[in-house]
CSV table of C-alpha atoms and ligand atoms in Angstrom, one decimal:
chain,number,residue,atom,x,y,z
Q,404,UNK,CA,172.0,-134.0,-61.5
Q,405,UNK,CA,174.7,-135.4,-59.2
Q,406,UNK,CA,177.7,-133.1,-58.9
Q,407,UNK,CA,181.3,-133.6,-58.0
Q,408,UNK,CA,183.6,-130.9,-56.5
Q,409,UNK,CA,187.3,-131.0,-56.5
Q,410,UNK,CA,188.4,-129.2,-53.4
Q,411,UNK,CA,191.5,-127.7,-52.0
Q,412,UNK,CA,193.8,-127.8,-55.0
Q,413,UNK,CA,195.7,-125.4,-57.2
Q,414,UNK,CA,194.5,-125.1,-60.8
Q,415,UNK,CA,197.4,-125.2,-63.2
Q,416,UNK,CA,196.6,-124.3,-66.8
Q,417,UNK,CA,198.9,-123.4,-69.7
Q,418,UNK,CA,198.6,-119.7,-68.7
Q,419,UNK,CA,198.4,-119.5,-64.9
Q,420,UNK,CA,198.2,-121.2,-61.5
Q,421,UNK,CA,195.6,-120.3,-58.8
Q,422,UNK,CA,193.8,-121.8,-55.9
Q,423,UNK,CA,190.2,-122.7,-56.6
Q,424,UNK,CA,187.6,-125.5,-56.4
Q,425,UNK,CA,186.1,-127.1,-59.6
Q,426,UNK,CA,182.5,-128.2,-59.8
Q,427,UNK,CA,181.5,-130.8,-62.4
Q,428,UNK,CA,178.0,-131.8,-63.6
Q,429,UNK,CA,177.0,-133.9,-66.5
Q,430,UNK,CA,180.6,-134.5,-67.6
Q,431,UNK,CA,181.5,-130.8,-67.9
Q,432,UNK,CA,183.0,-128.1,-65.7
Q,433,UNK,CA,180.1,-125.9,-64.4
Q,434,UNK,CA,181.8,-123.7,-61.9
Q,435,UNK,CA,185.3,-122.6,-60.8
Q,436,UNK,CA,185.6,-120.7,-57.5
Q,437,UNK,CA,186.1,-120.7,-53.8
Q,438,UNK,CA,184.2,-122.8,-51.2
Q,439,UNK,CA,182.1,-124.8,-53.7
Q,440,UNK,CA,179.9,-127.7,-52.6
Q,441,UNK,CA,178.6,-130.7,-54.3
Q,442,UNK,CA,177.3,-134.3,-53.9
Q,443,UNK,CA,180.7,-135.9,-54.1
Q,444,UNK,CA,184.0,-134.3,-53.0
Q,445,UNK,CA,187.5,-135.2,-54.3
Q,446,UNK,CA,190.3,-134.0,-52.1
Q,447,UNK,CA,193.0,-132.2,-54.0
Q,448,UNK,CA,194.9,-130.8,-51.0
Q,449,UNK,CA,198.5,-130.3,-52.0
Q,450,UNK,CA,197.7,-131.2,-55.6
Q,451,UNK,CA,197.5,-129.5,-59.0
Q,452,UNK,CA,194.3,-129.7,-61.0
Q,453,UNK,CA,195.4,-129.8,-64.6
Q,454,UNK,CA,193.7,-130.6,-68.0
Q,455,UNK,CA,194.1,-134.3,-68.6
Q,456,UNK,CA,196.9,-135.2,-71.0
Q,457,UNK,CA,196.1,-135.5,-74.7
Q,458,UNK,CA,198.3,-138.0,-76.5
Q,459,UNK,CA,198.2,-136.8,-80.1
Q,460,UNK,CA,200.0,-139.9,-81.5
Q,461,UNK,CA,199.1,-143.5,-80.8
Q,462,UNK,CA,198.8,-146.8,-82.7
Q,463,UNK,CA,196.5,-149.1,-80.9
Q,464,UNK,CA,195.9,-152.6,-82.4
Q,465,UNK,CA,197.5,-151.4,-85.6
Q,466,UNK,CA,198.3,-153.9,-88.4
Q,467,UNK,CA,202.0,-153.2,-89.0
Q,468,UNK,CA,205.1,-155.2,-90.2
Q,469,UNK,CA,203.3,-158.5,-90.3
Q,470,UNK,CA,201.7,-158.3,-86.9
Q,471,UNK,CA,199.4,-156.1,-84.8
Q,472,UNK,CA,200.6,-153.7,-82.1
Q,473,UNK,CA,199.9,-155.4,-78.8
Q,474,UNK,CA,197.9,-152.7,-76.9
Q,475,UNK,CA,194.3,-152.3,-78.1
Q,476,UNK,CA,192.0,-149.5,-77.2
Q,477,UNK,CA,191.1,-151.3,-73.9
Q,478,UNK,CA,194.6,-151.8,-72.5
Q,479,UNK,CA,195.9,-148.7,-74.2
Q,480,UNK,CA,193.4,-146.3,-72.7
Q,481,UNK,CA,193.7,-148.1,-69.3
Q,482,UNK,CA,197.4,-147.2,-69.5
Q,483,UNK,CA,196.4,-143.7,-70.5
Q,484,UNK,CA,194.2,-142.9,-67.5
Q,485,UNK,CA,196.7,-144.5,-65.1
Q,486,UNK,CA,199.2,-142.0,-66.3
Q,487,UNK,CA,196.9,-138.9,-66.3
Q,488,UNK,CA,196.1,-138.9,-70.0
Q,489,UNK,CA,192.4,-138.5,-70.8
Q,490,UNK,CA,192.3,-138.4,-74.6
Q,491,UNK,CA,194.3,-140.3,-77.3
Q,492,UNK,CA,194.4,-139.6,-81.0
Q,493,UNK,CA,195.0,-142.7,-83.0
Q,494,UNK,CA,195.9,-143.1,-86.7
Q,495,UNK,CA,193.4,-144.8,-89.0
Q,496,UNK,CA,195.6,-146.8,-91.4
Q,497,UNK,CA,193.8,-147.9,-94.6
Q,498,UNK,CA,195.1,-151.0,-96.4
Q,499,UNK,CA,196.4,-150.5,-99.9
Q,500,UNK,CA,193.4,-149.8,-102.1
Q,501,UNK,CA,191.0,-149.5,-99.2
Q,502,UNK,CA,188.7,-146.5,-98.9
Q,503,UNK,CA,189.4,-144.1,-96.0
Q,504,UNK,CA,185.8,-144.3,-94.6
Q,505,UNK,CA,185.9,-148.1,-94.7
Q,506,UNK,CA,189.1,-148.1,-92.7
Q,507,UNK,CA,187.6,-145.5,-90.3
Q,508,UNK,CA,184.8,-147.9,-89.6
Q,509,UNK,CA,187.3,-150.5,-88.7
Q,510,UNK,CA,188.8,-148.1,-86.2
Q,511,UNK,CA,185.4,-147.2,-84.8
Q,512,UNK,CA,184.7,-151.0,-84.3
Q,513,UNK,CA,188.1,-151.4,-82.5
Q,514,UNK,CA,187.5,-148.5,-80.1
Q,515,UNK,CA,184.3,-149.6,-78.5
Q,516,UNK,CA,186.0,-150.6,-75.2
Q,517,UNK,CA,187.9,-147.4,-74.6
Q,518,UNK,CA,188.2,-146.0,-71.0
Q,519,UNK,CA,188.7,-142.4,-72.1
Q,520,UNK,CA,187.8,-140.2,-75.1
Q,521,UNK,CA,189.6,-140.6,-78.4
Q,522,UNK,CA,189.8,-139.1,-81.8
Q,523,UNK,CA,191.3,-140.2,-85.1
Q,524,UNK,CA,193.8,-138.9,-87.6
Q,525,UNK,CA,193.6,-140.3,-91.1
Q,526,UNK,CA,196.7,-141.8,-92.8
Q,527,UNK,CA,197.2,-141.5,-96.5
Q,528,UNK,CA,198.8,-144.9,-97.3
Q,529,UNK,CA,198.1,-144.9,-101.0
Q,530,UNK,CA,197.0,-142.4,-103.6
Q,531,UNK,CA,194.1,-142.4,-106.1
Q,532,UNK,CA,190.8,-140.8,-107.0
Q,533,UNK,CA,189.0,-142.7,-104.3
Q,534,UNK,CA,191.3,-141.3,-101.6
Q,535,UNK,CA,190.9,-137.8,-103.0
Q,536,UNK,CA,187.1,-138.2,-102.8
Q,537,UNK,CA,187.1,-139.8,-99.4
Q,538,UNK,CA,189.2,-137.0,-97.9
Q,539,UNK,CA,186.2,-134.8,-98.0
Q,540,UNK,CA,184.1,-137.4,-96.2
Q,541,UNK,CA,186.8,-137.9,-93.6
Q,542,UNK,CA,186.7,-134.1,-92.8
Q,543,UNK,CA,182.9,-134.2,-92.6
Q,544,UNK,CA,183.2,-137.1,-90.2
Q,545,UNK,CA,185.6,-135.2,-87.9
Q,546,UNK,CA,188.9,-136.7,-89.0
Q,547,UNK,CA,190.5,-133.5,-90.3
Q,548,UNK,CA,194.3,-134.3,-90.0
Q,549,UNK,CA,196.0,-136.5,-92.6
Q,550,UNK,CA,199.4,-138.2,-92.0
Q,551,UNK,CA,201.8,-139.0,-94.8
Q,552,UNK,CA,204.6,-141.6,-94.3
Q,553,UNK,CA,207.8,-140.4,-96.1
Q,554,UNK,CA,209.4,-143.7,-94.9
Q,555,UNK,CA,208.5,-147.4,-95.0
Q,556,UNK,CA,209.3,-147.8,-98.7
Q,557,UNK,CA,207.3,-150.5,-100.4
Q,558,UNK,CA,204.6,-150.4,-97.7
Q,559,UNK,CA,203.2,-147.1,-96.4
Q,560,UNK,CA,205.5,-144.6,-98.1
Q,561,UNK,CA,204.0,-141.9,-100.4
Q,562,UNK,CA,206.1,-140.2,-103.1
Q,563,UNK,CA,206.5,-136.4,-103.4
Q,564,UNK,CA,204.1,-136.1,-106.3
Q,565,UNK,CA,201.4,-137.9,-104.3
Q,566,UNK,CA,202.2,-135.9,-101.1
Q,567,UNK,CA,202.0,-132.6,-103.0
Q,568,UNK,CA,198.6,-133.5,-104.4
Q,569,UNK,CA,197.4,-134.7,-101.1
Q,570,UNK,CA,198.7,-131.7,-99.3
Q,571,UNK,CA,196.8,-129.4,-101.7
Q,572,UNK,CA,193.6,-131.4,-101.1
Q,573,UNK,CA,194.1,-131.2,-97.3
Q,574,UNK,CA,194.6,-127.4,-97.6
Q,575,UNK,CA,191.4,-127.0,-99.7
Q,576,UNK,CA,189.5,-128.9,-97.1
Q,577,UNK,CA,190.8,-126.8,-94.2
Q,578,UNK,CA,192.6,-129.8,-92.8
Q,579,UNK,CA,196.0,-130.3,-91.2
Q,580,UNK,CA,198.8,-132.2,-93.1
Q,581,UNK,CA,201.0,-134.4,-91.0
Q,582,UNK,CA,204.3,-136.2,-91.9
Q,583,UNK,CA,206.4,-139.0,-90.6
Q,584,UNK,CA,209.6,-137.3,-91.9
Q,585,UNK,CA,212.4,-139.8,-92.9
Q,586,UNK,CA,213.8,-140.2,-96.4
Q,587,UNK,CA,212.5,-143.7,-97.1
Q,588,UNK,CA,214.7,-144.2,-100.2
Q,589,UNK,CA,217.9,-143.5,-98.4
Q,590,UNK,CA,216.8,-145.6,-95.4
Q,591,UNK,CA,216.2,-148.5,-97.8
Q,592,UNK,CA,219.6,-148.1,-99.4
Q,593,UNK,CA,221.4,-147.9,-96.0
Q,594,UNK,CA,219.4,-150.9,-94.7
Q,595,UNK,CA,220.4,-153.1,-97.7
Q,596,UNK,CA,224.0,-152.1,-97.4
Q,597,UNK,CA,224.2,-152.8,-93.6
Q,598,UNK,CA,222.5,-156.2,-94.0
Q,599,UNK,CA,224.8,-157.1,-97.0
Q,600,UNK,CA,227.8,-156.3,-94.8
Q,601,UNK,CA,226.5,-158.6,-92.1
Q,602,UNK,CA,225.3,-155.9,-89.7
Q,603,UNK,CA,222.0,-157.6,-88.8
Q,604,UNK,CA,221.6,-156.6,-85.1
Q,605,UNK,CA,219.2,-154.0,-83.7
Q,606,UNK,CA,221.9,-151.3,-83.7
Q,607,UNK,CA,221.8,-151.5,-87.5
Q,608,UNK,CA,218.3,-150.0,-87.3
Q,609,UNK,CA,219.8,-146.8,-85.8
Q,610,UNK,CA,222.6,-146.8,-88.3
Q,611,UNK,CA,220.1,-147.1,-91.2
Q,612,UNK,CA,218.2,-144.0,-90.0
Q,613,UNK,CA,220.7,-141.2,-89.2
Q,614,UNK,CA,219.5,-137.7,-88.3
Q,615,UNK,CA,220.2,-136.5,-91.8
Q,616,UNK,CA,217.4,-138.7,-93.3
Q,617,UNK,CA,215.0,-137.0,-90.9
Q,618,UNK,CA,216.4,-133.5,-91.4
Q,619,UNK,CA,216.2,-133.9,-95.2
Q,620,UNK,CA,212.6,-135.1,-95.1
Q,621,UNK,CA,211.4,-132.5,-92.7
Q,622,UNK,CA,212.9,-129.7,-94.9
Q,623,UNK,CA,211.3,-131.3,-98.0
Q,624,UNK,CA,207.9,-131.7,-96.3
Q,625,UNK,CA,208.0,-128.1,-95.1
Q,626,UNK,CA,208.7,-126.8,-98.6
Q,627,UNK,CA,206.1,-129.0,-100.2
Q,628,UNK,CA,203.5,-127.9,-97.6
Q,629,UNK,CA,204.5,-124.3,-98.3
Q,630,UNK,CA,203.9,-124.7,-102.0
Q,631,UNK,CA,200.6,-126.5,-101.3
Q,632,UNK,CA,199.5,-123.8,-98.8
Q,633,UNK,CA,198.7,-126.1,-96.0
Q,634,UNK,CA,199.7,-126.1,-92.3
Q,635,UNK,CA,202.1,-128.9,-91.4
Q,636,UNK,CA,202.5,-131.1,-88.2
Q,637,UNK,CA,205.8,-133.0,-88.0
Q,638,UNK,CA,205.3,-136.1,-85.9
Q,639,UNK,CA,208.1,-137.6,-83.7
Q,640,UNK,CA,210.7,-134.9,-84.2
Q,641,UNK,CA,213.7,-136.6,-82.7
Q,642,UNK,CA,216.8,-134.6,-83.7
Q,643,UNK,CA,218.3,-131.1,-84.1
Q,644,UNK,CA,218.4,-131.6,-87.9
Q,645,UNK,CA,214.6,-131.8,-88.0
Q,646,UNK,CA,214.0,-129.3,-85.2
Q,647,UNK,CA,216.2,-126.7,-87.0
Q,648,UNK,CA,214.0,-127.0,-90.1
Q,649,UNK,CA,210.9,-126.5,-88.1
Q,650,UNK,CA,212.4,-123.6,-86.1
Q,651,UNK,CA,213.4,-121.8,-89.4
Q,652,UNK,CA,210.0,-122.4,-91.0
Q,653,UNK,CA,208.2,-121.0,-87.9
Q,654,UNK,CA,210.4,-118.0,-87.9
Q,655,UNK,CA,209.5,-117.4,-91.5
Q,656,UNK,CA,205.8,-117.3,-90.5
Q,657,UNK,CA,204.9,-120.8,-91.7
Q,658,UNK,CA,202.4,-122.8,-89.7
Q,659,UNK,CA,204.6,-125.7,-88.8
Q,660,UNK,CA,204.6,-127.7,-85.6
Q,661,UNK,CA,207.0,-130.2,-84.2
Q,662,UNK,CA,206.2,-133.1,-81.8
Q,663,UNK,CA,209.0,-134.7,-79.8
Q,664,UNK,CA,208.3,-138.0,-78.1
Q,665,UNK,CA,208.9,-138.6,-74.4
Q,666,UNK,CA,211.2,-141.5,-75.5
Q,667,UNK,CA,213.5,-139.2,-77.5
Q,668,UNK,CA,213.6,-136.6,-74.7
Q,669,UNK,CA,215.0,-139.1,-72.1
Q,670,UNK,CA,216.4,-142.2,-73.9
Q,671,UNK,CA,219.4,-142.2,-76.2
Q,672,UNK,CA,221.1,-144.4,-78.7
Q,673,UNK,CA,223.3,-146.2,-76.2
Q,674,UNK,CA,220.3,-148.4,-75.6
Q,675,UNK,CA,221.0,-150.1,-79.0
Q,676,UNK,CA,224.6,-151.0,-78.0
Q,677,UNK,CA,223.3,-153.1,-75.0
Q,678,UNK,CA,224.8,-156.6,-75.4
Q,679,UNK,CA,221.3,-158.1,-74.7
Q,680,UNK,CA,219.6,-158.4,-78.0
Q,681,UNK,CA,216.1,-158.2,-76.5
Q,682,UNK,CA,217.0,-155.0,-74.6
Q,683,UNK,CA,218.1,-153.3,-77.8
Q,684,UNK,CA,215.3,-154.7,-80.0
Q,685,UNK,CA,212.6,-153.6,-77.6
Q,686,UNK,CA,213.8,-150.1,-78.2
Q,687,UNK,CA,213.7,-150.3,-82.0
Q,688,UNK,CA,211.4,-147.5,-83.3
Q,689,UNK,CA,211.5,-144.9,-86.0
Q,690,UNK,CA,213.1,-142.5,-85.8
Q,691,UNK,CA,215.6,-144.3,-83.5
Q,692,UNK,CA,216.9,-143.0,-80.2
Q,693,UNK,CA,219.6,-140.4,-80.9
Q,694,UNK,CA,222.9,-139.2,-79.4
Q,695,UNK,CA,222.3,-137.2,-76.2
Q,696,UNK,CA,223.2,-133.9,-77.9
Q,697,UNK,CA,219.9,-134.1,-79.8
Q,698,UNK,CA,218.0,-134.3,-76.5
Q,699,UNK,CA,219.3,-130.9,-75.5
Q,700,UNK,CA,217.9,-129.5,-78.7
Q,701,UNK,CA,214.5,-131.0,-78.1
Q,702,UNK,CA,214.3,-129.7,-74.5
Q,703,UNK,CA,215.4,-126.3,-75.8
Q,704,UNK,CA,212.6,-126.4,-78.4
Q,705,UNK,CA,210.0,-127.1,-75.8
Q,706,UNK,CA,211.3,-124.3,-73.6
Q,707,UNK,CA,211.4,-121.7,-76.4
Q,708,UNK,CA,208.2,-122.8,-78.1
Q,709,UNK,CA,209.8,-123.9,-81.4
Q,710,UNK,CA,208.5,-127.4,-80.5
Q,711,UNK,CA,204.9,-127.6,-79.4
Q,712,UNK,CA,203.8,-131.0,-78.1
Q,713,UNK,CA,205.1,-134.1,-76.4
Q,714,UNK,CA,203.6,-137.4,-77.6
Q,715,UNK,CA,204.3,-141.1,-77.2
Q,716,UNK,CA,203.8,-142.7,-80.6
Q,717,UNK,CA,202.6,-145.6,-78.4
Q,718,UNK,CA,203.0,-148.6,-80.7
Q,719,UNK,CA,203.9,-151.5,-78.3
Q,720,UNK,CA,205.1,-154.9,-79.3
Q,721,UNK,CA,205.9,-157.8,-77.0
Q,722,UNK,CA,209.4,-159.3,-76.8
Q,723,UNK,CA,208.1,-162.3,-78.8
Q,724,UNK,CA,206.9,-160.0,-81.6
Q,725,UNK,CA,210.3,-158.2,-81.6
Q,726,UNK,CA,212.1,-161.5,-82.0
Q,727,UNK,CA,210.6,-161.8,-85.5
Q,728,UNK,CA,213.7,-159.7,-86.4
Q,729,UNK,CA,216.3,-162.0,-85.0
Q,730,UNK,CA,219.0,-162.1,-87.7
Q,731,UNK,CA,217.6,-159.1,-89.6
Q,732,UNK,CA,216.9,-155.8,-87.8
Q,733,UNK,CA,214.7,-154.6,-90.7
Q,734,UNK,CA,212.1,-157.2,-89.6
Q,735,UNK,CA,211.9,-156.0,-86.0
Q,736,UNK,CA,208.5,-154.4,-85.6
Q,737,UNK,CA,209.1,-150.7,-85.1
Q,738,UNK,CA,207.6,-149.1,-82.1
Q,739,UNK,CA,207.7,-148.5,-78.3
Q,740,UNK,CA,205.1,-147.9,-75.5
Q,741,UNK,CA,204.7,-144.9,-73.3
Q,742,UNK,CA,201.1,-144.0,-72.8
Q,743,UNK,CA,201.2,-144.5,-69.0
Q,744,UNK,CA,204.6,-142.9,-68.6
Q,745,UNK,CA,204.5,-139.8,-70.7
Q,746,UNK,CA,203.2,-137.4,-68.0
Q,747,UNK,CA,205.1,-138.8,-65.0
Q,748,UNK,CA,208.4,-139.1,-66.8
Q,749,UNK,CA,208.1,-135.6,-68.4
Q,750,UNK,CA,207.3,-134.2,-64.9
Q,751,UNK,CA,210.3,-136.0,-63.4
Q,752,UNK,CA,212.7,-135.1,-66.1
Q,753,UNK,CA,211.2,-131.8,-67.1
Q,754,UNK,CA,209.5,-130.0,-64.2
Q,755,UNK,CA,211.5,-131.5,-61.3
Q,756,UNK,CA,214.8,-130.6,-63.1
Q,757,UNK,CA,213.6,-127.0,-63.8
Q,758,UNK,CA,213.6,-127.4,-67.6
Q,759,UNK,CA,209.8,-126.8,-67.7
Q,760,UNK,CA,207.4,-124.9,-65.5
Q,761,UNK,CA,204.2,-126.6,-64.5
Q,762,UNK,CA,202.3,-124.3,-66.9
Q,763,UNK,CA,204.7,-125.2,-69.8
Q,764,UNK,CA,204.1,-128.9,-68.9
Q,765,UNK,CA,200.3,-128.4,-69.3
Q,766,UNK,CA,200.9,-126.6,-72.6
Q,767,UNK,CA,203.0,-129.3,-74.2
Q,768,UNK,CA,201.0,-132.3,-72.9
Q,769,UNK,CA,197.5,-131.0,-73.4
Q,770,UNK,CA,196.6,-127.4,-74.3
Q,771,UNK,CA,198.9,-126.8,-77.3
Q,772,UNK,CA,197.7,-130.2,-78.7
Q,773,UNK,CA,194.1,-129.3,-78.3
Q,774,UNK,CA,194.6,-126.0,-80.0
Q,775,UNK,CA,196.6,-127.4,-83.0
Q,776,UNK,CA,194.2,-130.2,-83.5
Q,777,UNK,CA,191.1,-128.0,-83.0
Q,778,UNK,CA,189.7,-129.6,-79.9
Q,779,UNK,CA,190.1,-126.6,-77.7
Q,780,UNK,CA,188.5,-125.7,-75.3
Q,781,UNK,CA,186.3,-128.8,-75.2
Q,782,UNK,CA,189.7,-130.6,-74.4
Q,783,UNK,CA,192.9,-129.2,-73.0
Q,784,UNK,CA,191.2,-126.5,-70.7
Q,785,UNK,CA,190.1,-126.0,-67.2
Q,786,UNK,CA,187.2,-123.6,-68.0
Q,787,UNK,CA,183.5,-123.6,-67.4
Q,788,UNK,CA,181.9,-125.5,-70.3
Q,789,UNK,CA,185.0,-127.6,-71.0
Q,790,UNK,CA,184.8,-131.4,-70.7
Q,791,UNK,CA,185.8,-132.5,-67.1
Q,792,UNK,CA,188.9,-134.4,-68.5
Q,793,UNK,CA,191.2,-133.6,-65.6
Q,794,UNK,CA,194.2,-135.0,-63.7
Q,795,UNK,CA,194.6,-134.2,-60.0
Q,796,UNK,CA,198.4,-134.3,-59.8
Q,797,UNK,CA,200.2,-135.0,-56.6
Q,798,UNK,CA,203.7,-133.5,-57.0
Q,799,UNK,CA,205.0,-135.3,-53.9
Q,800,UNK,CA,203.8,-138.8,-54.8
Q,801,UNK,CA,206.8,-141.0,-55.7
Q,802,UNK,CA,207.1,-144.1,-57.8
Q,803,UNK,CA,209.4,-146.1,-60.1
Q,804,UNK,CA,208.5,-147.2,-63.6
Q,805,UNK,CA,208.1,-150.9,-63.7
Q,806,UNK,CA,206.7,-153.3,-66.3
Q,807,UNK,CA,205.5,-155.5,-63.4
Q,808,UNK,CA,202.9,-152.9,-62.4
Q,809,UNK,CA,201.9,-151.3,-65.7
Q,810,UNK,CA,198.6,-151.4,-67.5
Q,811,UNK,CA,200.0,-152.0,-71.0
Q,812,UNK,CA,199.9,-155.6,-72.1
Q,813,UNK,CA,203.5,-155.9,-73.1
Q,814,UNK,CA,206.2,-157.6,-71.0
Q,815,UNK,CA,208.7,-154.8,-70.5
Q,816,UNK,CA,208.9,-151.0,-70.3
Q,817,UNK,CA,211.5,-148.9,-72.1
Q,818,UNK,CA,211.5,-146.5,-69.1
Q,819,UNK,CA,212.0,-149.4,-66.6
Q,820,UNK,CA,213.6,-148.1,-63.3
Q,821,UNK,CA,213.1,-144.4,-63.9
Q,822,UNK,CA,212.4,-142.7,-60.6
Q,823,UNK,CA,209.2,-140.6,-60.5
Q,824,UNK,CA,208.1,-137.8,-58.2
Q,825,UNK,CA,204.8,-136.4,-59.3
Q,826,UNK,CA,201.9,-138.8,-60.2
Q,827,UNK,CA,198.2,-138.7,-60.6
Q,828,UNK,CA,196.0,-138.9,-57.5
Q,829,UNK,CA,192.9,-139.0,-59.6
Q,830,UNK,CA,192.2,-139.0,-63.3
Q,831,UNK,CA,188.7,-137.9,-64.5
Q,832,UNK,CA,187.3,-138.7,-67.9
Q,833,UNK,CA,184.3,-136.4,-68.6
Q,834,UNK,CA,183.7,-136.1,-64.8
Q,835,UNK,CA,184.0,-139.9,-64.1
Q,836,UNK,CA,186.8,-141.0,-61.8
Q,837,UNK,CA,188.8,-143.3,-64.1
Q,838,UNK,CA,191.8,-143.7,-61.8
Q,839,UNK,CA,192.0,-143.4,-58.1
Q,840,UNK,CA,194.2,-144.8,-55.2
Q,841,UNK,CA,196.7,-146.1,-57.7
Q,842,UNK,CA,194.1,-148.2,-59.5
Q,843,UNK,CA,192.2,-147.9,-62.7
Q,844,UNK,CA,188.5,-147.8,-62.2
Q,845,UNK,CA,187.6,-149.7,-65.4
Q,846,UNK,CA,184.6,-148.9,-67.5
Q,847,UNK,CA,185.3,-150.1,-71.0
Q,848,UNK,CA,183.1,-148.3,-73.4
Q,849,UNK,CA,183.0,-145.1,-71.4
Q,850,UNK,CA,185.3,-143.3,-74.0
Q,851,UNK,CA,183.6,-141.5,-76.8
Q,852,UNK,CA,184.8,-140.5,-80.3
Q,853,UNK,CA,185.6,-136.8,-80.4
Q,854,UNK,CA,185.1,-135.4,-83.9
Q,855,UNK,CA,187.2,-132.4,-84.8
Q,856,UNK,CA,186.0,-129.6,-87.1
Q,857,UNK,CA,188.2,-128.3,-89.9
Q,858,UNK,CA,190.7,-125.6,-88.8
Q,859,UNK,CA,189.5,-122.0,-88.9
Q,860,UNK,CA,190.4,-120.5,-92.3
Q,861,UNK,CA,194.0,-119.4,-92.2
Q,862,UNK,CA,195.8,-117.2,-94.4
Q,863,UNK,CA,197.0,-119.5,-97.1
Q,864,UNK,CA,199.3,-116.9,-98.7
Q,865,UNK,CA,202.4,-118.6,-97.5
Q,866,UNK,CA,205.6,-117.5,-99.2
Q,867,UNK,CA,205.7,-119.8,-102.2
Q,868,UNK,CA,201.9,-120.0,-102.5
Q,869,UNK,CA,201.9,-116.2,-103.3
Q,870,UNK,CA,204.4,-116.8,-106.0
Q,871,UNK,CA,202.5,-119.7,-107.5
Q,872,UNK,CA,199.2,-117.9,-107.6
Q,873,UNK,CA,200.6,-114.6,-108.9
Q,874,UNK,CA,199.9,-114.0,-112.6
Q,875,UNK,CA,203.2,-114.6,-114.5
Q,876,UNK,CA,204.1,-114.4,-118.2
Q,877,UNK,CA,203.9,-117.8,-120.0
Q,878,UNK,CA,205.6,-118.9,-123.1
Q,879,UNK,CA,203.4,-121.0,-125.4
Q,880,UNK,CA,204.8,-122.6,-128.4
Q,881,UNK,CA,205.4,-120.2,-131.3
Q,882,UNK,CA,204.4,-117.2,-129.2
Q,883,UNK,CA,207.4,-115.6,-127.7
Q,884,UNK,CA,206.6,-114.2,-124.3
Q,885,UNK,CA,208.2,-110.9,-123.6
Q,886,UNK,CA,210.1,-110.1,-120.6
Q,887,UNK,CA,210.8,-113.6,-119.4
T,802,URP,O1,208.5,-146.9,-84.9
T,802,URP,C1,207.4,-146.4,-84.9
T,802,URP,N1,207.3,-145.1,-84.7
T,802,URP,N2,206.3,-147.1,-85.1
T,802,URP,C2,204.9,-146.7,-85.3
T,802,URP,C3,204.7,-146.2,-86.6
T,802,URP,C4,205.2,-144.8,-86.9
T,802,URP,O2,206.1,-144.7,-87.7
T,802,URP,O3,204.8,-143.9,-86.3
T,803,ZN,ZN1,206.0,-142.5,-87.7
T,804,ZN,ZN1,217.9,-155.1,-70.5
T,805,ZN,ZN1,203.5,-143.2,-85.1
């Protein structure tokens, strides 16, 4: 079997950095050591050999707000490998009344032209017996994480009773509960009021979703997950209010993880006050960009470990699509891009500034994600036996983010003009060079679906679960219970 050797680089994992060559055969790492030889050699002199990025949160070709997100699995994974990401985890979004497995089949059909591996989370967009039954099928088919939207009232939002039932089911199945944490009722009220007062511009989007709606929903989801005895992953943690809830839960021994986005780490709410309507609307996403003070909180969370992963929530819309919301901000499709930019921007703003070590960078862009989503060490590792999903990272290579040269099919980039130092020299997907010399080496259909097993059995005796399951006196009608 033909082999590839990556020579002369420094391996950087979440734990340690050391000089060694990496030998690959049949898509996996077969040897790590000094002076290795093989049929093909990739020069990594002066570079770091890191596990390829895993983006735990994307929406490719997703039906949303009356349109479809503009990047499909083809362009989305091209952007991914160009930026050093080798695995994306996309959300299957069943229509109202549609079975989960039928929706999953749609996602499998859409993903046949992917350039790198991918996996799916399942979204719980409505509630009923069919969903309850299909959740077991979803787990059997390798989709073991279930996202609940606490926002988007009248569309995707689930209520607390549904969320509690679903969380219990997820816990019973050994799955992971996920939430988009924003109080959808309050957002709907604030939106209606802003529009009635004539505040129709994109900045109204930010005013309708203050940090409190996220903090409240995060706290609520944590408490409901605790009562249901299920681990919880909070997507797009954007503010101190939500981070604080996650920090407190983790300190109390709860299995709760938070995921800031690269957008929220480096872009702030002043983008919405730009006089150019298009500029502001292109940045409309939920949760919105925040005041700079919240960015300090997110960086501190990554440094201390109270926040675990950096994602993109890549859900890209063209300027034309955004213009659907001219005259009514609530109709601007919510979402931004970032698949190509996550690693380079995080390196520039995180590692080059001294906020993160290279090892912490690997942890939050790859290894922690693989562990939480139960893909480790197949993904997220530089170990013998692991998939050769690798990025050979040149810390000296410079660039500038520009829509003109990006792989995404949209016509702008929210990080436009950001200066980069640190970019991929090569990106390898299961041993195949998918990006080299600044160019994607396309092979649509190379990417494979990566099923994920249920999580190892965890101690479900979280605080409230213990109380709920403990025998307690009950008072039935006519029979006075003593001691209550
Ligand atoms: O604005 C966003 N985040 N759009 C994508 C859907 C979601 O809420 O994650
Ligand atoms: Zn969301
Ligand atoms: Zn502009
Ligand atoms: Zn999302």
